[in-house]
mmCIF file of C-alpha atoms and ligand atoms in Angstrom:
data_model
loop_
_atom_site.group_PDB
_atom_site.id
_atom_site.type_symbol
_atom_site.label_atom_id
_atom_site.label_comp_id
_atom_site.label_asym_id
_atom_site.label_seq_id
_atom_site.Cartn_x
_atom_site.Cartn_y
_atom_site.Cartn_z
ATOM 1 C CA MET A 1 -75.621 107.790 -26.446
ATOM 2 C CA LYS A 2 -77.933 104.898 -27.315
ATOM 3 C CA ILE A 3 -76.849 101.676 -28.995
ATOM 4 C CA LEU A 4 -79.412 99.453 -30.701
ATOM 5 C CA HIS A 5 -77.685 96.111 -31.250
ATOM 6 C CA ASN A 6 -78.747 92.651 -32.401
ATOM 7 C CA VAL A 7 -80.700 94.080 -35.346
ATOM 8 C CA ARG A 8 -80.817 93.669 -39.095
ATOM 9 C CA VAL A 9 -80.834 97.013 -40.925
ATOM 10 C CA LEU A 10 -82.802 97.512 -44.134
ATOM 11 C CA GLN A 11 -81.289 99.913 -46.606
ATOM 12 C CA ILE A 12 -83.256 101.096 -49.616
ATOM 13 C CA SER A 13 -81.453 102.685 -52.527
ATOM 14 C CA ALA A 14 -81.730 102.856 -56.296
ATOM 15 C CA GLY A 15 -84.752 100.560 -56.322
ATOM 16 C CA GLN A 16 -82.907 97.815 -54.441
ATOM 17 C CA LEU A 17 -83.220 96.475 -50.926
ATOM 18 C CA HIS A 18 -80.145 95.521 -48.975
ATOM 19 C CA THR A 19 -80.024 94.090 -45.467
ATOM 20 C CA ILE A 20 -77.102 94.453 -43.083
ATOM 21 C CA ASP A 21 -77.136 91.460 -40.735
ATOM 22 C CA LYS A 22 -75.661 91.510 -37.226
ATOM 23 C CA ALA A 23 -75.921 95.278 -37.280
ATOM 24 C CA ALA A 24 -75.927 98.090 -34.776
ATOM 25 C CA ILE A 25 -77.322 101.600 -34.809
ATOM 26 C CA THR A 26 -76.093 104.313 -32.480
ATOM 27 C CA TRP A 27 -77.415 107.784 -31.827
ATOM 28 C CA GLN A 28 -76.724 110.786 -29.663
ATOM 29 C CA GLY A 29 -79.698 112.963 -28.850
ATOM 30 C CA GLN A 30 -81.775 113.080 -32.029
ATOM 31 C CA GLN A 31 -79.022 112.216 -34.481
ATOM 32 C CA LEU A 32 -77.851 108.884 -35.862
ATOM 33 C CA MET A 33 -74.111 108.463 -35.317
ATOM 34 C CA TYR A 34 -73.466 105.010 -36.775
ATOM 35 C CA VAL A 35 -75.386 102.493 -38.893
ATOM 36 C CA GLY A 36 -73.536 99.350 -39.936
ATOM 37 C CA THR A 37 -72.252 96.021 -38.744
ATOM 38 C CA ARG A 38 -71.799 95.499 -35.030
ATOM 39 C CA ALA A 39 -68.243 94.341 -35.724
ATOM 40 C CA ASP A 40 -67.259 97.663 -37.323
ATOM 41 C CA MET A 41 -69.003 99.850 -34.774
ATOM 42 C CA PRO A 42 -66.662 102.434 -33.206
ATOM 43 C CA ARG A 43 -65.936 101.910 -29.519
ATOM 44 C CA PRO A 44 -68.994 103.234 -27.649
ATOM 45 C CA ASP A 45 -69.033 105.883 -24.948
ATOM 46 C CA VAL A 46 -68.810 104.651 -21.403
ATOM 47 C CA GLY A 47 -72.304 104.821 -19.951
ATOM 48 C CA ALA A 48 -74.050 104.382 -23.312
ATOM 49 C CA GLU A 49 -77.484 102.761 -23.093
ATOM 50 C CA TRP A 50 -77.649 99.383 -24.846
ATOM 51 C CA ILE A 51 -80.963 98.315 -26.401
ATOM 52 C CA ASP A 52 -81.520 94.723 -27.584
ATOM 53 C CA GLY A 53 -83.201 94.691 -31.004
ATOM 54 C CA CYS A 54 -84.010 90.936 -30.675
ATOM 55 C CA ASN A 55 -82.822 90.373 -34.264
ATOM 56 C CA ALA A 56 -85.716 92.479 -35.598
ATOM 57 C CA LEU A 57 -85.557 94.253 -38.954
ATOM 58 C CA ALA A 58 -84.882 97.989 -38.570
ATOM 59 C CA THR A 59 -86.311 100.389 -41.133
ATOM 60 C CA PRO A 60 -86.661 104.143 -41.061
ATOM 61 C CA ALA A 61 -89.814 105.019 -39.087
ATOM 62 C CA LEU A 62 -92.538 105.301 -41.700
ATOM 63 C CA ILE A 63 -93.808 108.665 -42.957
ATOM 64 C CA ASP A 64 -97.466 109.248 -43.861
ATOM 65 C CA CYS A 65 -97.124 112.348 -46.042
ATOM 66 C CA HIS A 66 -100.797 113.087 -46.890
ATOM 67 C CA THR A 67 -103.581 112.884 -44.313
ATOM 68 C CA HIS A 68 -106.707 114.726 -43.221
ATOM 69 C CA VAL A 69 -106.724 112.866 -39.933
ATOM 70 C CA VAL A 70 -108.078 115.738 -37.779
ATOM 71 C CA PHE A 71 -111.852 115.883 -38.282
ATOM 72 C CA GLY A 72 -115.168 115.780 -36.432
ATOM 73 C CA GLY A 73 -117.783 113.054 -36.931
ATOM 74 C CA ASN A 74 -117.414 110.536 -39.716
ATOM 75 C CA ARG A 75 -119.084 109.769 -43.053
ATOM 76 C CA SER A 76 -120.270 106.184 -42.668
ATOM 77 C CA GLU A 77 -123.754 107.237 -43.873
ATOM 78 C CA GLU A 78 -122.305 108.538 -47.129
ATOM 79 C CA PHE A 79 -120.373 105.303 -47.482
ATOM 80 C CA ALA A 80 -123.742 103.573 -47.396
ATOM 81 C CA ALA A 81 -125.104 106.042 -49.999
ATOM 82 C CA ARG A 82 -122.168 105.366 -52.318
ATOM 83 C CA LEU A 83 -122.798 101.638 -51.986
ATOM 84 C CA SER A 84 -126.344 102.262 -53.204
ATOM 85 C CA GLY A 85 -125.068 104.033 -56.299
ATOM 86 C CA MET A 86 -124.400 107.731 -55.565
ATOM 87 C CA SER A 87 -121.049 109.070 -56.785
ATOM 88 C CA TYR A 88 -118.642 111.238 -54.782
ATOM 89 C CA SER A 89 -119.491 114.168 -57.084
ATOM 90 C CA ASP A 90 -123.278 113.583 -56.632
ATOM 91 C CA ILE A 91 -122.888 113.621 -52.861
ATOM 92 C CA ALA A 92 -120.757 116.798 -52.962
ATOM 93 C CA LYS A 93 -123.293 118.561 -55.209
ATOM 94 C CA ALA A 94 -126.094 117.607 -52.786
ATOM 95 C CA GLY A 95 -124.296 119.462 -49.966
ATOM 96 C CA GLY A 96 -122.689 116.384 -48.444
ATOM 97 C CA GLY A 97 -119.130 115.225 -48.750
ATOM 98 C CA ILE A 98 -116.599 117.659 -47.350
ATOM 99 C CA ARG A 99 -119.360 119.908 -46.052
ATOM 100 C CA THR A 100 -120.731 117.196 -43.740
ATOM 101 C CA THR A 101 -117.330 116.998 -42.091
ATOM 102 C CA VAL A 102 -117.101 120.799 -41.968
ATOM 103 C CA ARG A 103 -120.296 120.933 -39.889
ATOM 104 C CA HIS A 104 -118.997 118.341 -37.421
ATOM 105 C CA THR A 105 -115.521 119.852 -37.228
ATOM 106 C CA ARG A 106 -116.853 123.341 -36.552
ATOM 107 C CA ALA A 107 -119.081 121.967 -33.789
ATOM 108 C CA ALA A 108 -116.325 119.991 -32.023
ATOM 109 C CA THR A 109 -114.201 121.538 -29.284
ATOM 110 C CA GLU A 110 -110.425 121.446 -29.501
ATOM 111 C CA ALA A 111 -110.382 118.776 -26.762
ATOM 112 C CA GLN A 112 -112.926 116.636 -28.633
ATOM 113 C CA LEU A 113 -110.977 116.880 -31.871
ATOM 114 C CA LEU A 114 -107.761 115.963 -30.088
ATOM 115 C CA GLN A 115 -109.394 112.976 -28.422
ATOM 116 C CA SER A 116 -110.748 111.615 -31.708
ATOM 117 C CA VAL A 117 -107.526 112.126 -33.664
ATOM 118 C CA MET A 118 -105.497 110.508 -30.877
ATOM 119 C CA GLN A 119 -107.227 107.179 -31.516
ATOM 120 C CA ARG A 120 -106.401 107.303 -35.221
ATOM 121 C CA ALA A 121 -102.835 108.528 -34.639
ATOM 122 C CA GLN A 122 -102.194 105.773 -32.114
ATOM 123 C CA ALA A 123 -103.240 103.207 -34.729
ATOM 124 C CA MET A 124 -100.826 104.827 -37.197
ATOM 125 C CA ARG A 125 -98.009 104.855 -34.656
ATOM 126 C CA ARG A 126 -98.644 101.201 -33.828
ATOM 127 C CA GLY A 127 -98.158 100.590 -37.558
ATOM 128 C CA GLY A 128 -94.669 102.098 -37.450
ATOM 129 C CA VAL A 129 -95.470 105.672 -38.531
ATOM 130 C CA GLY A 130 -93.170 108.214 -36.870
ATOM 131 C CA THR A 131 -93.918 111.259 -39.030
ATOM 132 C CA LEU A 132 -97.385 112.377 -40.035
ATOM 133 C CA GLU A 133 -98.568 115.200 -42.260
ATOM 134 C CA ILE A 134 -101.929 116.677 -41.285
ATOM 135 C CA LYS A 135 -103.992 119.031 -43.424
ATOM 136 C CA SER A 136 -106.596 121.480 -42.202
ATOM 137 C CA GLY A 137 -109.436 122.253 -44.589
ATOM 138 C CA TYR A 138 -112.568 121.153 -42.739
ATOM 139 C CA GLY A 139 -113.028 124.564 -41.132
ATOM 140 C CA LEU A 140 -113.481 126.875 -44.109
ATOM 141 C CA ASP A 141 -113.484 129.674 -41.534
ATOM 142 C CA LEU A 142 -110.497 131.099 -39.714
ATOM 143 C CA ALA A 143 -111.501 129.940 -36.220
ATOM 144 C CA THR A 144 -111.927 126.290 -37.227
ATOM 145 C CA GLU A 145 -108.866 126.174 -39.478
ATOM 146 C CA THR A 146 -106.862 127.569 -36.533
ATOM 147 C CA LYS A 147 -108.414 124.976 -34.216
ATOM 148 C CA MET A 148 -107.466 122.115 -36.555
ATOM 149 C CA LEU A 149 -103.866 123.271 -36.914
ATOM 150 C CA ARG A 150 -103.579 123.749 -33.152
ATOM 151 C CA VAL A 151 -104.863 120.198 -32.608
ATOM 152 C CA ALA A 152 -102.295 118.899 -35.095
ATOM 153 C CA THR A 153 -99.593 120.704 -33.119
ATOM 154 C CA GLN A 154 -100.810 119.239 -29.821
ATOM 155 C CA LEU A 155 -100.964 115.762 -31.331
ATOM 156 C CA SER A 156 -97.207 115.785 -31.756
ATOM 157 C CA ALA A 157 -96.638 116.507 -28.068
ATOM 158 C CA GLN A 158 -99.210 113.862 -27.056
ATOM 159 C CA THR A 159 -97.887 111.036 -29.243
ATOM 160 C CA GLY A 160 -94.194 111.777 -29.740
ATOM 161 C CA MET A 161 -94.795 111.642 -33.500
ATOM 162 C CA ARG A 162 -93.351 114.352 -35.758
ATOM 163 C CA VAL A 163 -96.266 116.275 -37.264
ATOM 164 C CA ARG A 164 -96.085 118.561 -40.303
ATOM 165 C CA ARG A 165 -99.051 120.898 -40.612
ATOM 166 C CA THR A 166 -100.502 121.893 -43.967
ATOM 167 C CA TYR A 167 -103.021 124.693 -44.350
ATOM 168 C CA LEU A 168 -105.490 123.354 -46.922
ATOM 169 C CA GLY A 169 -106.866 126.795 -47.663
ATOM 170 C CA LEU A 170 -108.795 125.908 -50.821
ATOM 171 C CA HIS A 171 -110.706 122.720 -50.098
ATOM 172 C CA ALA A 172 -114.376 123.586 -50.711
ATOM 173 C CA PHE A 173 -116.379 126.735 -51.501
ATOM 174 C CA VAL A 174 -119.592 127.239 -49.533
ATOM 175 C CA ALA A 175 -121.638 129.645 -51.656
ATOM 176 C CA GLU A 176 -124.072 130.641 -48.878
ATOM 177 C CA GLU A 177 -121.230 131.950 -46.717
ATOM 178 C CA TRP A 178 -119.638 134.316 -49.237
ATOM 179 C CA PRO A 179 -120.800 137.136 -51.493
ATOM 180 C CA SER A 180 -118.525 135.712 -54.206
ATOM 181 C CA ARG A 181 -115.663 133.305 -54.832
ATOM 182 C CA THR A 182 -113.386 136.339 -55.163
ATOM 183 C CA ALA A 183 -114.281 137.373 -51.625
ATOM 184 C CA MET A 184 -113.277 133.971 -50.278
ATOM 185 C CA LEU A 185 -109.985 134.035 -52.170
ATOM 186 C CA GLU A 186 -109.301 137.506 -50.850
ATOM 187 C CA ALA A 187 -109.889 136.376 -47.237
ATOM 188 C CA VAL A 188 -107.873 133.159 -47.562
ATOM 189 C CA CYS A 189 -104.889 134.746 -49.311
ATOM 190 C CA ASN A 190 -104.656 138.138 -47.669
ATOM 191 C CA SER A 191 -105.999 137.576 -44.178
ATOM 192 C CA TRP A 192 -106.240 133.969 -43.016
ATOM 193 C CA LEU A 193 -102.996 132.619 -44.461
ATOM 194 C CA PRO A 194 -100.858 135.478 -43.079
ATOM 195 C CA GLN A 195 -102.522 135.147 -39.665
ATOM 196 C CA LEU A 196 -102.048 131.362 -39.454
ATOM 197 C CA HIS A 197 -98.477 131.755 -40.654
ATOM 198 C CA ALA A 198 -97.759 134.442 -38.046
ATOM 199 C CA GLN A 199 -98.930 132.013 -35.345
ATOM 200 C CA GLY A 200 -96.404 129.430 -36.526
ATOM 201 C CA LEU A 201 -99.095 126.937 -37.519
ATOM 202 C CA VAL A 202 -98.254 126.445 -41.203
ATOM 203 C CA ASP A 203 -95.480 124.231 -42.595
ATOM 204 C CA ALA A 204 -96.982 124.124 -46.125
ATOM 205 C CA VAL A 205 -100.174 124.984 -47.980
ATOM 206 C CA ASP A 206 -102.389 122.828 -50.157
ATOM 207 C CA ALA A 207 -105.424 123.242 -52.421
ATOM 208 C CA PHE A 208 -107.945 121.016 -54.206
ATOM 209 C CA GLN A 209 -107.867 121.849 -57.911
ATOM 210 C CA GLU A 210 -110.832 120.106 -59.509
ATOM 211 C CA ASN A 211 -114.066 120.849 -61.344
ATOM 212 C CA ILE A 212 -116.029 120.438 -58.089
ATOM 213 C CA ALA A 213 -113.543 122.539 -56.093
ATOM 214 C CA PHE A 214 -111.156 125.311 -57.272
ATOM 215 C CA ASN A 215 -109.869 126.319 -60.692
ATOM 216 C CA ALA A 216 -106.331 127.018 -61.834
ATOM 217 C CA ASP A 217 -106.585 130.814 -61.523
ATOM 218 C CA GLU A 218 -107.788 130.534 -57.938
ATOM 219 C CA VAL A 219 -105.047 128.066 -57.007
ATOM 220 C CA ARG A 220 -102.432 130.271 -58.686
ATOM 221 C CA GLN A 221 -103.553 133.248 -56.599
ATOM 222 C CA PHE A 222 -103.329 131.201 -53.382
ATOM 223 C CA PHE A 223 -99.916 129.784 -54.250
ATOM 224 C CA ALA A 224 -98.609 133.271 -55.047
ATOM 225 C CA ALA A 225 -99.698 134.400 -51.577
ATOM 226 C CA ALA A 226 -97.917 131.398 -50.037
ATOM 227 C CA LYS A 227 -94.807 132.001 -52.071
ATOM 228 C CA ALA A 228 -94.678 135.629 -50.891
ATOM 229 C CA LEU A 229 -94.487 134.234 -47.334
ATOM 230 C CA ARG A 230 -91.924 131.585 -48.417
ATOM 231 C CA ILE A 231 -94.313 128.740 -47.543
ATOM 232 C CA PRO A 232 -93.958 125.579 -49.675
ATOM 233 C CA VAL A 233 -96.963 124.396 -51.665
ATOM 234 C CA LYS A 234 -98.636 121.049 -52.389
ATOM 235 C CA LEU A 235 -101.663 120.293 -54.556
ATOM 236 C CA HIS A 236 -104.509 117.787 -54.880
ATOM 237 C CA ALA A 237 -104.234 117.418 -58.637
ATOM 238 C CA GLU A 238 -105.798 115.358 -61.420
ATOM 239 C CA GLN A 239 -107.835 113.176 -59.049
ATOM 240 C CA LEU A 240 -111.191 113.136 -60.835
ATOM 241 C CA SER A 241 -110.277 114.877 -64.096
ATOM 242 C CA ASN A 242 -107.319 116.571 -65.762
ATOM 243 C CA THR A 243 -107.198 120.301 -64.957
ATOM 244 C CA GLN A 244 -103.423 120.682 -65.523
ATOM 245 C CA GLY A 245 -102.947 120.985 -61.781
ATOM 246 C CA ALA A 246 -99.659 119.109 -61.623
ATOM 247 C CA ALA A 247 -98.036 121.493 -64.106
ATOM 248 C CA LEU A 248 -99.314 124.485 -62.158
ATOM 249 C CA ALA A 249 -97.959 123.012 -58.918
ATOM 250 C CA ALA A 250 -94.612 122.304 -60.557
ATOM 251 C CA ALA A 251 -94.420 125.911 -61.797
ATOM 252 C CA PHE A 252 -94.489 126.946 -58.125
ATOM 253 C CA GLY A 253 -91.795 124.384 -57.230
ATOM 254 C CA ALA A 254 -94.349 122.323 -55.296
ATOM 255 C CA LEU A 255 -93.091 119.725 -52.843
ATOM 256 C CA SER A 256 -95.695 117.337 -54.212
ATOM 257 C CA ALA A 257 -98.698 116.860 -56.448
ATOM 258 C CA ASP A 258 -101.058 114.279 -55.026
ATOM 259 C CA HIS A 259 -103.582 111.730 -56.423
ATOM 260 C CA LEU A 260 -102.728 112.130 -60.164
ATOM 261 C CA GLU A 261 -105.052 109.504 -61.646
ATOM 262 C CA TYR A 262 -105.668 111.766 -64.680
ATOM 263 C CA LEU A 263 -102.096 113.101 -64.969
ATOM 264 C CA ASP A 264 -100.931 113.538 -68.588
ATOM 265 C CA ASP A 265 -97.506 113.576 -70.245
ATOM 266 C CA SER A 266 -97.018 117.335 -69.951
ATOM 267 C CA GLY A 267 -97.792 117.143 -66.230
ATOM 268 C CA ILE A 268 -95.234 114.353 -65.786
ATOM 269 C CA ALA A 269 -92.577 116.378 -67.631
ATOM 270 C CA ALA A 270 -93.295 119.465 -65.522
ATOM 271 C CA MET A 271 -93.076 117.463 -62.270
ATOM 272 C CA GLN A 272 -89.850 115.830 -63.371
ATOM 273 C CA ALA A 273 -88.258 119.189 -64.227
ATOM 274 C CA ALA A 274 -89.332 120.750 -60.923
ATOM 275 C CA GLY A 275 -88.428 117.765 -58.717
ATOM 276 C CA THR A 276 -92.027 117.572 -57.509
ATOM 277 C CA VAL A 277 -92.894 114.295 -55.763
ATOM 278 C CA ALA A 278 -95.909 112.287 -56.978
ATOM 279 C CA VAL A 279 -97.906 111.263 -53.907
ATOM 280 C CA LEU A 280 -100.041 108.221 -54.691
ATOM 281 C CA LEU A 281 -103.204 107.693 -52.667
ATOM 282 C CA PRO A 282 -104.483 104.233 -53.561
ATOM 283 C CA SER A 283 -106.890 104.001 -50.608
ATOM 284 C CA ALA A 284 -109.003 106.831 -52.094
ATOM 285 C CA PHE A 285 -108.799 105.162 -55.506
ATOM 286 C CA TYR A 286 -110.007 101.950 -53.881
ATOM 287 C CA CYS A 287 -112.823 103.519 -51.822
ATOM 288 C CA LEU A 288 -114.128 105.492 -54.814
ATOM 289 C CA ARG A 289 -113.914 102.362 -56.955
ATOM 290 C CA GLU A 290 -112.005 104.389 -59.544
ATOM 291 C CA SER A 291 -110.870 102.704 -62.717
ATOM 292 C CA GLN A 292 -108.508 105.385 -64.067
ATOM 293 C CA LEU A 293 -105.020 104.389 -62.883
ATOM 294 C CA PRO A 294 -102.307 106.978 -62.304
ATOM 295 C CA PRO A 295 -99.629 106.684 -65.040
ATOM 296 C CA ILE A 296 -97.178 104.718 -62.901
ATOM 297 C CA ALA A 297 -95.028 103.344 -65.718
ATOM 298 C CA LYS A 298 -94.576 106.808 -67.208
ATOM 299 C CA LEU A 299 -93.778 108.368 -63.827
ATOM 300 C CA ARG A 300 -91.226 105.626 -63.244
ATOM 301 C CA ALA A 301 -89.701 106.061 -66.690
ATOM 302 C CA ALA A 302 -89.457 109.823 -66.205
ATOM 303 C CA GLY A 303 -87.779 109.380 -62.819
ATOM 304 C CA VAL A 304 -90.494 111.238 -60.911
ATOM 305 C CA PRO A 305 -90.176 110.102 -57.283
ATOM 306 C CA MET A 306 -93.319 108.344 -56.015
ATOM 307 C CA ALA A 307 -94.501 108.492 -52.411
ATOM 308 C CA ILE A 308 -97.463 106.623 -50.922
ATOM 309 C CA ALA A 309 -99.796 107.945 -48.226
ATOM 310 C CA THR A 310 -103.052 106.919 -46.577
ATOM 311 C CA ASP A 311 -104.976 110.149 -47.390
ATOM 312 C CA CYS A 312 -106.713 109.263 -44.104
ATOM 313 C CA ASN A 313 -109.979 111.221 -44.259
ATOM 314 C CA PRO A 314 -113.587 110.555 -43.311
ATOM 315 C CA GLY A 315 -115.013 110.628 -46.821
ATOM 316 C CA THR A 316 -112.893 108.855 -49.377
ATOM 317 C CA ALA A 317 -110.198 107.006 -47.412
ATOM 318 C CA PRO A 318 -111.065 106.154 -43.799
ATOM 319 C CA ASN A 319 -107.733 104.361 -43.517
ATOM 320 C CA THR A 320 -105.264 104.571 -40.649
ATOM 321 C CA SER A 321 -102.950 101.872 -42.046
ATOM 322 C CA LEU A 322 -100.052 103.107 -44.131
ATOM 323 C CA ARG A 323 -99.086 99.478 -44.692
ATOM 324 C CA LEU A 324 -102.490 98.868 -46.277
ATOM 325 C CA ALA A 325 -101.896 101.854 -48.582
ATOM 326 C CA MET A 326 -98.527 100.290 -49.516
ATOM 327 C CA HIS A 327 -100.203 96.983 -50.245
ATOM 328 C CA GLN A 328 -102.815 98.781 -52.375
ATOM 329 C CA ALA A 329 -100.095 100.717 -54.231
ATOM 330 C CA CYS A 330 -98.525 97.373 -55.147
ATOM 331 C CA THR A 331 -101.672 95.394 -55.976
ATOM 332 C CA LEU A 332 -103.728 98.184 -57.588
ATOM 333 C CA PHE A 333 -101.026 100.444 -59.063
ATOM 334 C CA GLY A 334 -98.241 97.940 -59.738
ATOM 335 C CA LEU A 335 -95.498 99.319 -57.524
ATOM 336 C CA SER A 336 -92.674 97.003 -56.489
ATOM 337 C CA ILE A 337 -91.793 96.248 -52.870
ATOM 338 C CA PRO A 338 -88.677 98.502 -52.952
ATOM 339 C CA GLU A 339 -90.765 101.299 -54.482
ATOM 340 C CA ALA A 340 -93.419 100.899 -51.782
ATOM 341 C CA LEU A 341 -90.849 100.990 -48.978
ATOM 342 C CA ALA A 342 -89.030 104.001 -50.464
ATOM 343 C CA GLY A 343 -92.423 105.663 -50.969
ATOM 344 C CA VAL A 344 -93.146 105.759 -47.226
ATOM 345 C CA THR A 345 -89.637 106.660 -46.086
ATOM 346 C CA ASP A 346 -87.091 108.589 -48.132
ATOM 347 C CA ILE A 347 -89.474 109.861 -50.810
ATOM 348 C CA ALA A 348 -92.271 110.643 -48.356
ATOM 349 C CA ALA A 349 -89.752 112.805 -46.480
ATOM 350 C CA ARG A 350 -89.041 114.708 -49.692
ATOM 351 C CA ALA A 351 -92.775 115.242 -50.212
ATOM 352 C CA LEU A 352 -92.744 117.076 -46.883
ATOM 353 C CA GLY A 353 -89.532 118.994 -47.505
ATOM 354 C CA LEU A 354 -87.762 117.065 -44.725
ATOM 355 C CA VAL A 355 -84.096 116.507 -45.495
ATOM 356 C CA ASP A 356 -82.953 114.642 -42.385
ATOM 357 C CA THR A 357 -85.389 111.759 -41.983
ATOM 358 C CA GLY A 358 -86.500 108.742 -44.014
ATOM 359 C CA GLN A 359 -83.088 107.055 -44.195
ATOM 360 C CA LEU A 360 -81.007 105.058 -41.730
ATOM 361 C CA ARG A 361 -77.719 106.845 -42.227
ATOM 362 C CA ALA A 362 -75.341 108.700 -39.931
ATOM 363 C CA GLY A 363 -76.360 112.341 -39.716
ATOM 364 C CA PHE A 364 -80.055 111.652 -40.212
ATOM 365 C CA CYS A 365 -82.655 111.789 -37.432
ATOM 366 C CA ALA A 366 -82.886 108.702 -35.250
ATOM 367 C CA ASP A 367 -86.333 107.735 -36.592
ATOM 368 C CA ILE A 368 -86.399 103.940 -36.453
ATOM 369 C CA ALA A 369 -89.059 101.237 -36.653
ATOM 370 C CA LEU A 370 -88.335 97.630 -35.669
ATOM 371 C CA TRP A 371 -90.299 94.793 -37.238
ATOM 372 C CA GLN A 372 -90.486 91.134 -36.249
ATOM 373 C CA VAL A 373 -90.327 89.857 -39.829
ATOM 374 C CA ASP A 374 -87.968 87.628 -41.773
ATOM 375 C CA HIS A 375 -88.102 89.668 -44.966
ATOM 376 C CA ALA A 376 -88.848 93.332 -45.674
ATOM 377 C CA ALA A 377 -91.566 92.317 -48.149
ATOM 378 C CA GLU A 378 -93.682 91.192 -45.188
ATOM 379 C CA ILE A 379 -94.145 94.832 -44.156
ATOM 380 C CA VAL A 380 -96.128 95.273 -47.375
ATOM 381 C CA TYR A 381 -97.492 91.761 -47.746
ATOM 382 C CA TRP A 382 -99.519 91.201 -44.568
ATOM 383 C CA LEU A 383 -103.053 92.522 -44.571
ATOM 384 C CA GLY A 384 -104.286 93.360 -41.079
ATOM 385 C CA ASP A 385 -102.277 94.067 -37.993
ATOM 386 C CA LEU A 386 -98.499 93.963 -38.021
ATOM 387 C CA PRO A 387 -97.449 96.259 -35.212
ATOM 388 C CA ALA A 388 -93.968 97.689 -35.098
ATOM 389 C CA GLN A 389 -92.029 96.073 -32.245
ATOM 390 C CA GLN A 390 -90.362 99.335 -31.275
ATOM 391 C CA LEU A 391 -90.496 102.865 -32.631
ATOM 392 C CA TYR A 392 -88.098 105.770 -32.145
ATOM 393 C CA VAL A 393 -88.723 109.324 -33.304
ATOM 394 C CA ALA A 394 -85.936 111.886 -33.025
ATOM 395 C CA GLY A 395 -84.086 109.434 -30.786
ATOM 396 C CA ARG A 396 -86.927 109.047 -28.312
ATOM 397 C CA LYS A 397 -88.839 105.816 -27.815
ATOM 398 C CA CYS A 398 -92.549 106.027 -28.650
ATOM 399 C CA GLU A 399 -95.271 103.769 -27.357
ATOM 400 C CA VAL A 400 -96.594 101.375 -29.991
HETATM 401 ZN ZN1 LIG B 1 -106.268 114.610 -49.599
#
């Protein structure tokens, strides 16, 4: 048994923050046993390990529920091109964008990919992230998609972070490599997905439904294949235009629909009815200098849960700071501090289908971040480095 004492515990519920002063947290193995005041703590086991929290603020370890953090190369040259006036769509149509990263990711060895993602994951972990979702999607062939998902699996063992792996089967279509779009769909749905699933590499699937990517019929076919294997689905929806992606995702009981700048009322209603989480990705909005805001007030009014993630990727959000994404969600999208904190803990867990993390409550996983701050708002407020003082994932201490 471990006993973290001399801490303040942040609890987030119903849009309110509440701090328990002079608190203690105990856990056995991976599981939290007690969270409350030190005075009310049950008598501990003899031989329990006592850990001094130094009066830090304890929050659930943060959860980054949408990333593309495994990739080869980077896209700093396209960043320069965008600064000189090219749009994301222009770059994609000229054969750049995702396809630049595909070339580099195919060329990299598994060891090289692991080495590069380790640097980014260590920055995330230093920022208090204990659980990380990682999408494939820069392979667009079976060998490279497998390589990416294997690297994501290894990253968990290397960092102590919990990693959820998402097969992003429909990310981009490379016309020169296929006789037709139908042929690609056939391979992805009936061959690659079942093979990746059989290897235990897939926790969820995802697709990019957009005019420059895949249409609703194609996404529906892919989701049906996933559903037949009982794999949960997620969708990049309504990022650059409204293609009714969120409603399609909701019809498949999606864990989340992500981006959502162009989401309309019918999409909100469908997400609300299905319990689909809205994952907001303000770093991509910022990098693309978008002006269309996601309909935050309507999502809030409808009671659609809102998560926040970095979308860490080489093209549109080269961001390893979940705290920066929280700050952007507040300043650019108008979220409150309690919404931002819930959006990277409890609600982010729901976006990944995780039922036992994201809250500091007995019975949940011992996933804890300690912060040397006076007030919880500081976790969102500070731009730049604010490392977690200590981080525990599934009861085990991680380096920060
Ligand atoms: Zn994404």
